[in-house]
PDB file of N, CA and C in Angstrom:
ATOM      1  N   MET A   1       0.852  -1.239  -0.021  1.00  0.00           N
ATOM      2  CA  MET A   1       0.061  -0.115  -0.074  1.00  0.00           C
ATOM      3  C   MET A   1       0.835   1.222  -0.009  1.00  0.00           C
ATOM      4  N   PRO A   2       0.538   2.152  -0.903  1.00  0.00           N
ATOM      5  CA  PRO A   2       1.503   3.393  -0.887  1.00  0.00           C
ATOM      6  C   PRO A   2       1.197   4.285   0.394  1.00  0.00           C
ATOM      7  N   ARG A   3       2.267   4.990   0.675  1.00  0.00           N
ATOM      8  CA  ARG A   3       2.417   6.010   1.852  1.00  0.00           C
ATOM      9  C   ARG A   3       2.180   7.440   1.332  1.00  0.00           C
ATOM     10  N   TYR A   4       1.416   8.099   2.094  1.00  0.00           N
ATOM     11  CA  TYR A   4       1.258   9.511   1.713  1.00  0.00           C
ATOM     12  C   TYR A   4       1.505  10.360   2.901  1.00  0.00           C
ATOM     13  N   PHE A   5       1.920  11.617   2.732  1.00  0.00           N
ATOM     14  CA  PHE A   5       2.358  12.508   3.800  1.00  0.00           C
ATOM     15  C   PHE A   5       1.536  13.710   3.569  1.00  0.00           C
ATOM     16  N   PHE A   6       0.944  14.264   4.809  1.00  0.00           N
ATOM     17  CA  PHE A   6       0.058  15.384   4.696  1.00  0.00           C
ATOM     18  C   PHE A   6       0.747  16.646   5.462  1.00  0.00           C
ATOM     19  N   ASP A   7       1.448  17.443   4.727  1.00  0.00           N
ATOM     20  CA  ASP A   7       2.181  18.628   5.265  1.00  0.00           C
ATOM     21  C   ASP A   7       1.241  19.809   5.532  1.00  0.00           C
ATOM     22  N   ILE A   8       1.449  20.502   6.571  1.00  0.00           N
ATOM     23  CA  ILE A   8       0.594  21.676   6.930  1.00  0.00           C
ATOM     24  C   ILE A   8       1.346  23.025   6.733  1.00  0.00           C
ATOM     25  N   ASP A   9       0.708  23.941   6.210  1.00  0.00           N
ATOM     26  CA  ASP A   9       1.282  25.381   6.015  1.00  0.00           C
ATOM     27  C   ASP A   9       0.200  26.229   6.782  1.00  0.00           C
ATOM     28  N   ASN A  10       0.670  26.727   7.843  1.00  0.00           N
ATOM     29  CA  ASN A  10      -0.270  27.722   8.643  1.00  0.00           C
ATOM     30  C   ASN A  10       0.681  28.743   9.302  1.00  0.00           C
ATOM     31  N   HIS A  11       1.219  29.655   8.470  1.00  0.00           N
ATOM     32  CA  HIS A  11       2.211  30.618   8.874  1.00  0.00           C
ATOM     33  C   HIS A  11       3.498  29.986   9.225  1.00  0.00           C
ATOM     34  N   LYS A  12       3.559  28.650   9.279  1.00  0.00           N
ATOM     35  CA  LYS A  12       4.787  27.943   9.315  1.00  0.00           C
ATOM     36  C   LYS A  12       4.655  26.560   8.652  1.00  0.00           C
ATOM     37  N   HIS A  13       5.549  25.964   8.172  1.00  0.00           N
ATOM     38  CA  HIS A  13       5.407  24.703   7.589  1.00  0.00           C
ATOM     39  C   HIS A  13       5.825  23.562   8.556  1.00  0.00           C
ATOM     40  N   VAL A  14       4.831  22.541   8.514  1.00  0.00           N
ATOM     41  CA  VAL A  14       5.215  21.456   9.264  1.00  0.00           C
ATOM     42  C   VAL A  14       5.094  20.158   8.537  1.00  0.00           C
ATOM     43  N   ASN A  15       6.153  19.440   8.335  1.00  0.00           N
ATOM     44  CA  ASN A  15       6.277  18.189   7.491  1.00  0.00           C
ATOM     45  C   ASN A  15       5.629  16.975   8.322  1.00  0.00           C
ATOM     46  N   ASP A  16       4.997  16.213   7.634  1.00  0.00           N
ATOM     47  CA  ASP A  16       4.428  15.021   8.054  1.00  0.00           C
ATOM     48  C   ASP A  16       5.495  14.051   7.806  1.00  0.00           C
ATOM     49  N   ASP A  17       6.287  13.648   8.774  1.00  0.00           N
ATOM     50  CA  ASP A  17       7.349  12.650   8.679  1.00  0.00           C
ATOM     51  C   ASP A  17       7.099  11.172   8.784  1.00  0.00           C
ATOM     52  N   ASP A  18       5.827  10.983   9.274  1.00  0.00           N
ATOM     53  CA  ASP A  18       5.287   9.548   9.487  1.00  0.00           C
ATOM     54  C   ASP A  18       4.551   9.080   8.332  1.00  0.00           C
ATOM     55  N   GLY A  19       3.737   9.839   7.788  1.00  0.00           N
ATOM     56  CA  GLY A  19       2.840   9.303   6.704  1.00  0.00           C
ATOM     57  C   GLY A  19       1.868   8.328   6.969  1.00  0.00           C
ATOM     58  N   THR A  20       0.885   8.130   6.021  1.00  0.00           N
ATOM     59  CA  THR A  20      -0.285   7.298   6.361  1.00  0.00           C
ATOM     60  C   THR A  20      -0.299   6.348   5.115  1.00  0.00           C
ATOM     61  N   ASP A  21      -0.541   5.004   5.216  1.00  0.00           N
ATOM     62  CA  ASP A  21      -0.827   4.223   4.269  1.00  0.00           C
ATOM     63  C   ASP A  21      -2.058   4.203   3.793  1.00  0.00           C
ATOM     64  N   LEU A  22      -2.339   4.320   2.418  1.00  0.00           N
ATOM     65  CA  LEU A  22      -3.645   4.538   1.878  1.00  0.00           C
ATOM     66  C   LEU A  22      -3.695   3.630   0.543  1.00  0.00           C
ATOM     67  N   ALA A  23      -4.825   3.368   0.124  1.00  0.00           N
ATOM     68  CA  ALA A  23      -4.984   2.602  -1.045  1.00  0.00           C
ATOM     69  C   ALA A  23      -4.473   3.214  -2.353  1.00  0.00           C
ATOM     70  N   ASP A  24      -4.741   4.431  -2.634  1.00  0.00           N
ATOM     71  CA  ASP A  24      -4.433   5.147  -3.866  1.00  0.00           C
ATOM     72  C   ASP A  24      -4.524   6.614  -3.715  1.00  0.00           C
ATOM     73  N   ASP A  25      -4.216   7.279  -4.825  1.00  0.00           N
ATOM     74  CA  ASP A  25      -4.288   8.782  -4.812  1.00  0.00           C
ATOM     75  C   ASP A  25      -5.633   9.381  -4.528  1.00  0.00           C
ATOM     76  N   GLU A  26      -6.650   8.719  -4.968  1.00  0.00           N
ATOM     77  CA  GLU A  26      -7.937   9.210  -4.799  1.00  0.00           C
ATOM     78  C   GLU A  26      -8.326   9.119  -3.230  1.00  0.00           C
ATOM     79  N   GLU A  27      -7.884   8.158  -2.554  1.00  0.00           N
ATOM     80  CA  GLU A  27      -8.244   8.042  -1.079  1.00  0.00           C
ATOM     81  C   GLU A  27      -7.342   9.100  -0.500  1.00  0.00           C
ATOM     82  N   ALA A  28      -6.163   9.433  -0.944  1.00  0.00           N
ATOM     83  CA  ALA A  28      -5.342  10.393  -0.386  1.00  0.00           C
ATOM     84  C   ALA A  28      -6.056  11.766  -0.505  1.00  0.00           C
ATOM     85  N   ARG A  29      -6.575  12.077  -1.663  1.00  0.00           N
ATOM     86  CA  ARG A  29      -7.364  13.195  -1.963  1.00  0.00           C
ATOM     87  C   ARG A  29      -8.533  13.422  -0.861  1.00  0.00           C
ATOM     88  N   VAL A  30      -9.232  12.350  -0.727  1.00  0.00           N
ATOM     89  CA  VAL A  30     -10.424  12.402   0.139  1.00  0.00           C
ATOM     90  C   VAL A  30      -9.950  12.741   1.592  1.00  0.00           C
ATOM     91  N   GLN A  31      -8.868  12.029   2.019  1.00  0.00           N
ATOM     92  CA  GLN A  31      -8.298  12.192   3.347  1.00  0.00           C
ATOM     93  C   GLN A  31      -7.737  13.557   3.561  1.00  0.00           C
ATOM     94  N   ALA A  32      -7.130  14.217   2.513  1.00  0.00           N
ATOM     95  CA  ALA A  32      -6.610  15.529   2.708  1.00  0.00           C
ATOM     96  C   ALA A  32      -7.799  16.507   2.918  1.00  0.00           C
ATOM     97  N   VAL A  33      -8.871  16.309   2.328  1.00  0.00           N
ATOM     98  CA  VAL A  33     -10.137  17.173   2.510  1.00  0.00           C
ATOM     99  C   VAL A  33     -10.664  17.008   4.030  1.00  0.00           C
ATOM    100  N   ILE A  34     -10.684  15.715   4.356  1.00  0.00           N
ATOM    101  CA  ILE A  34     -11.220  15.301   5.730  1.00  0.00           C
ATOM    102  C   ILE A  34     -10.181  16.039   6.788  1.00  0.00           C
ATOM    103  N   PHE A  35      -8.899  15.774   6.527  1.00  0.00           N
ATOM    104  CA  PHE A  35      -7.803  16.312   7.439  1.00  0.00           C
ATOM    105  C   PHE A  35      -7.989  17.855   7.601  1.00  0.00           C
ATOM    106  N   ALA A  36      -8.035  18.485   6.483  1.00  0.00           N
ATOM    107  CA  ALA A  36      -8.068  19.909   6.506  1.00  0.00           C
ATOM    108  C   ALA A  36      -9.375  20.386   7.382  1.00  0.00           C
ATOM    109  N   GLY A  37     -10.431  19.813   7.081  1.00  0.00           N
ATOM    110  CA  GLY A  37     -11.759  20.161   7.971  1.00  0.00           C
ATOM    111  C   GLY A  37     -11.489  19.795   9.382  1.00  0.00           C
ATOM    112  N   ASP A  38     -10.946  18.759   9.626  1.00  0.00           N
ATOM    113  CA  ASP A  38     -10.727  18.349  11.081  1.00  0.00           C
ATOM    114  C   ASP A  38      -9.658  19.389  11.681  1.00  0.00           C
ATOM    115  N   TYR A  39      -8.688  19.700  10.982  1.00  0.00           N
ATOM    116  CA  TYR A  39      -7.654  20.497  11.561  1.00  0.00           C
ATOM    117  C   TYR A  39      -8.264  21.944  11.848  1.00  0.00           C
ATOM    118  N   LEU A  40      -9.123  22.474  11.014  1.00  0.00           N
ATOM    119  CA  LEU A  40      -9.863  23.725  11.097  1.00  0.00           C
ATOM    120  C   LEU A  40     -10.746  23.653  12.331  1.00  0.00           C
ATOM    121  N   SER A  41     -11.459  22.505  12.363  1.00  0.00           N
ATOM    122  CA  SER A  41     -12.457  22.364  13.418  1.00  0.00           C
ATOM    123  C   SER A  41     -11.745  22.407  14.872  1.00  0.00           C
ATOM    124  N   ASP A  42     -10.598  21.737  14.900  1.00  0.00           N
ATOM    125  CA  ASP A  42      -9.766  21.679  16.088  1.00  0.00           C
ATOM    126  C   ASP A  42      -9.072  22.962  16.461  1.00  0.00           C
ATOM    127  N   HIS A  43      -8.837  23.791  15.535  1.00  0.00           N
ATOM    128  CA  HIS A  43      -8.079  25.120  15.609  1.00  0.00           C
ATOM    129  C   HIS A  43      -8.876  26.167  15.097  1.00  0.00           C
ATOM    130  N   PRO A  44     -10.053  26.428  15.618  1.00  0.00           N
ATOM    131  CA  PRO A  44     -10.900  27.472  14.915  1.00  0.00           C
ATOM    132  C   PRO A  44     -10.290  29.005  15.058  1.00  0.00           C
ATOM    133  N   ALA A  45      -9.412  29.192  15.988  1.00  0.00           N
ATOM    134  CA  ALA A  45      -8.820  30.678  16.141  1.00  0.00           C
ATOM    135  C   ALA A  45      -8.016  30.947  14.878  1.00  0.00           C
ATOM    136  N   ILE A  46      -7.542  30.033  13.955  1.00  0.00           N
ATOM    137  CA  ILE A  46      -6.842  30.395  12.805  1.00  0.00           C
ATOM    138  C   ILE A  46      -7.673  30.761  11.708  1.00  0.00           C
ATOM    139  N   ALA A  47      -9.101  30.731  11.889  1.00  0.00           N
ATOM    140  CA  ALA A  47      -9.965  31.121  10.835  1.00  0.00           C
ATOM    141  C   ALA A  47     -10.319  32.607  11.042  1.00  0.00           C
ATOM    142  N   ARG A  48      -9.474  33.471  10.500  1.00  0.00           N
ATOM    143  CA  ARG A  48      -9.534  34.876  10.772  1.00  0.00           C
ATOM    144  C   ARG A  48      -9.371  35.497   9.385  1.00  0.00           C
ATOM    145  N   HIS A  49      -9.820  36.656   9.334  1.00  0.00           N
ATOM    146  CA  HIS A  49      -9.690  37.396   7.990  1.00  0.00           C
ATOM    147  C   HIS A  49      -8.326  37.416   7.439  1.00  0.00           C
ATOM    148  N   GLY A  50      -8.142  37.034   6.144  1.00  0.00           N
ATOM    149  CA  GLY A  50      -6.836  37.052   5.479  1.00  0.00           C
ATOM    150  C   GLY A  50      -6.035  35.782   5.824  1.00  0.00           C
ATOM    151  N   ALA A  51      -6.477  34.802   6.678  1.00  0.00           N
ATOM    152  CA  ALA A  51      -5.817  33.625   7.037  1.00  0.00           C
ATOM    153  C   ALA A  51      -5.830  32.690   5.914  1.00  0.00           C
ATOM    154  N   ARG A  52      -4.603  32.094   5.714  1.00  0.00           N
ATOM    155  CA  ARG A  52      -4.353  31.083   4.743  1.00  0.00           C
ATOM    156  C   ARG A  52      -4.012  29.648   5.379  1.00  0.00           C
ATOM    157  N   PHE A  53      -4.555  28.656   4.966  1.00  0.00           N
ATOM    158  CA  PHE A  53      -4.189  27.393   5.529  1.00  0.00           C
ATOM    159  C   PHE A  53      -4.142  26.333   4.383  1.00  0.00           C
ATOM    160  N   ARG A  54      -3.069  25.532   4.441  1.00  0.00           N
ATOM    161  CA  ARG A  54      -2.877  24.603   3.306  1.00  0.00           C
ATOM    162  C   ARG A  54      -2.499  23.287   3.811  1.00  0.00           C
ATOM    163  N   VAL A  55      -2.925  22.237   3.193  1.00  0.00           N
ATOM    164  CA  VAL A  55      -2.471  20.877   3.432  1.00  0.00           C
ATOM    165  C   VAL A  55      -2.004  20.350   2.143  1.00  0.00           C
ATOM    166  N   ALA A  56      -0.785  19.855   2.047  1.00  0.00           N
ATOM    167  CA  ALA A  56      -0.201  19.386   0.684  1.00  0.00           C
ATOM    168  C   ALA A  56      -0.041  17.847   0.991  1.00  0.00           C
ATOM    169  N   VAL A  57      -0.328  17.108  -0.099  1.00  0.00           N
ATOM    170  CA  VAL A  57      -0.133  15.826   0.103  1.00  0.00           C
ATOM    171  C   VAL A  57       1.003  15.248  -0.920  1.00  0.00           C
ATOM    172  N   ARG A  58       1.981  14.683  -0.182  1.00  0.00           N
ATOM    173  CA  ARG A  58       3.119  14.080  -0.989  1.00  0.00           C
ATOM    174  C   ARG A  58       3.046  12.655  -1.000  1.00  0.00           C
ATOM    175  N   ASN A  59       3.567  11.924  -2.068  1.00  0.00           N
ATOM    176  CA  ASN A  59       3.579  10.571  -2.192  1.00  0.00           C
ATOM    177  C   ASN A  59       4.973  10.088  -1.574  1.00  0.00           C
ATOM    178  N   ASP A  60       5.229   8.827  -1.644  1.00  0.00           N
ATOM    179  CA  ASP A  60       6.419   8.176  -1.024  1.00  0.00           C
ATOM    180  C   ASP A  60       7.584   8.648  -1.739  1.00  0.00           C
ATOM    181  N   ARG A  61       7.572   9.146  -2.903  1.00  0.00           N
ATOM    182  CA  ARG A  61       8.712   9.658  -3.722  1.00  0.00           C
ATOM    183  C   ARG A  61       8.965  11.077  -3.396  1.00  0.00           C
ATOM    184  N   GLY A  62       8.098  11.704  -2.599  1.00  0.00           N
ATOM    185  CA  GLY A  62       8.297  13.167  -2.367  1.00  0.00           C
ATOM    186  C   GLY A  62       7.697  14.158  -3.206  1.00  0.00           C
ATOM    187  N   SER A  63       6.865  13.726  -4.259  1.00  0.00           N
ATOM    188  CA  SER A  63       6.147  14.481  -5.160  1.00  0.00           C
ATOM    189  C   SER A  63       4.850  14.930  -4.601  1.00  0.00           C
ATOM    190  N   VAL A  64       4.581  16.199  -4.583  1.00  0.00           N
ATOM    191  CA  VAL A  64       3.307  16.825  -4.157  1.00  0.00           C
ATOM    192  C   VAL A  64       2.286  16.459  -5.220  1.00  0.00           C
ATOM    193  N   LEU A  65       1.163  15.711  -4.726  1.00  0.00           N
ATOM    194  CA  LEU A  65       0.174  15.324  -5.615  1.00  0.00           C
ATOM    195  C   LEU A  65      -1.025  16.271  -5.684  1.00  0.00           C
ATOM    196  N   LEU A  66      -1.250  16.881  -4.563  1.00  0.00           N
ATOM    197  CA  LEU A  66      -2.274  17.895  -4.543  1.00  0.00           C
ATOM    198  C   LEU A  66      -2.182  18.714  -3.284  1.00  0.00           C
ATOM    199  N   ALA A  67      -2.940  19.928  -3.230  1.00  0.00           N
ATOM    200  CA  ALA A  67      -3.006  20.702  -1.992  1.00  0.00           C
ATOM    201  C   ALA A  67      -4.553  21.103  -1.814  1.00  0.00           C
ATOM    202  N   VAL A  68      -4.903  21.042  -0.559  1.00  0.00           N
ATOM    203  CA  VAL A  68      -6.090  21.631  -0.127  1.00  0.00           C
ATOM    204  C   VAL A  68      -5.876  23.010   0.551  1.00  0.00           C
ATOM    205  N   ALA A  69      -6.320  24.116  -0.047  1.00  0.00           N
ATOM    206  CA  ALA A  69      -5.974  25.460   0.465  1.00  0.00           C
ATOM    207  C   ALA A  69      -7.284  26.043   0.959  1.00  0.00           C
ATOM    208  N   VAL A  70      -7.244  26.816   2.030  1.00  0.00           N
ATOM    209  CA  VAL A  70      -8.398  27.488   2.683  1.00  0.00           C
ATOM    210  C   VAL A  70      -7.932  28.986   2.913  1.00  0.00           C
ATOM    211  N   THR A  71      -8.684  29.889   2.389  1.00  0.00           N
ATOM    212  CA  THR A  71      -8.439  31.274   2.516  1.00  0.00           C
ATOM    213  C   THR A  71      -9.720  31.882   3.270  1.00  0.00           C
ATOM    214  N   ILE A  72      -9.512  32.586   4.328  1.00  0.00           N
ATOM    215  CA  ILE A  72     -10.621  33.196   5.045  1.00  0.00           C
ATOM    216  C   ILE A  72     -10.818  34.659   4.475  1.00  0.00           C
ATOM    217  N   ASP A  73     -11.884  34.969   3.953  1.00  0.00           N
ATOM    218  CA  ASP A  73     -12.275  36.394   3.488  1.00  0.00           C
ATOM    219  C   ASP A  73     -13.587  36.656   4.219  1.00  0.00           C
ATOM    220  N   GLU A  74     -13.675  37.867   4.992  1.00  0.00           N
ATOM    221  CA  GLU A  74     -14.750  38.274   5.698  1.00  0.00           C
ATOM    222  C   GLU A  74     -15.583  39.215   4.801  1.00  0.00           C
ATOM    223  N   PRO A  75     -16.920  39.418   5.076  1.00  0.00           N
ATOM    224  CA  PRO A  75     -17.689  40.273   4.289  1.00  0.00           C
ATOM    225  C   PRO A  75     -17.146  41.728   4.368  1.00  0.00           C
ATOM    226  N   GLY A  76     -17.333  42.322   3.222  1.00  0.00           N
ATOM    227  CA  GLY A  76     -16.758  43.666   3.217  1.00  0.00           C
ATOM    228  C   GLY A  76     -15.316  43.678   2.671  1.00  0.00           C
ATOM    229  N   ASP A  77     -14.547  42.660   2.706  1.00  0.00           N
ATOM    230  CA  ASP A  77     -13.212  42.532   2.105  1.00  0.00           C
ATOM    231  C   ASP A  77     -13.368  42.796   0.680  1.00  0.00           C
ATOM    232  N   SER A  78     -12.552  43.625   0.052  1.00  0.00           N
ATOM    233  CA  SER A  78     -12.533  44.009  -1.323  1.00  0.00           C
ATOM    234  C   SER A  78     -11.642  43.138  -2.205  1.00  0.00           C
ATOM    235  N   SER A  79     -10.781  42.209  -1.565  1.00  0.00           N
ATOM    236  CA  SER A  79      -9.872  41.518  -2.317  1.00  0.00           C
ATOM    237  C   SER A  79     -10.560  40.387  -3.109  1.00  0.00           C
ATOM    238  N   PRO A  80     -10.054  40.077  -4.397  1.00  0.00           N
ATOM    239  CA  PRO A  80     -10.748  39.065  -5.158  1.00  0.00           C
ATOM    240  C   PRO A  80     -10.514  37.650  -4.570  1.00  0.00           C
ATOM    241  N   LEU A  81     -11.468  36.765  -4.944  1.00  0.00           N
ATOM    242  CA  LEU A  81     -11.420  35.461  -4.466  1.00  0.00           C
ATOM    243  C   LEU A  81     -10.374  34.628  -5.245  1.00  0.00           C
TER     244      LEU A  81
END
């Protein structure tokens, strides 16, 4: 089973050095979305105007397969999405 690594960027970069065995890239994609949601749920204070949070998924060869990125924009903010 392939191993995937879920790295976090939230004003600092944290590498996942352990990884998780998953069936394939599609399961890694689903788990990245779940992980991002769980992390934000566990750390609601990071959800502030202008905040950016990212989970990047690497395979066992070190290639980034995808990233889930969340940007917080509050009403009245004039910056584009």
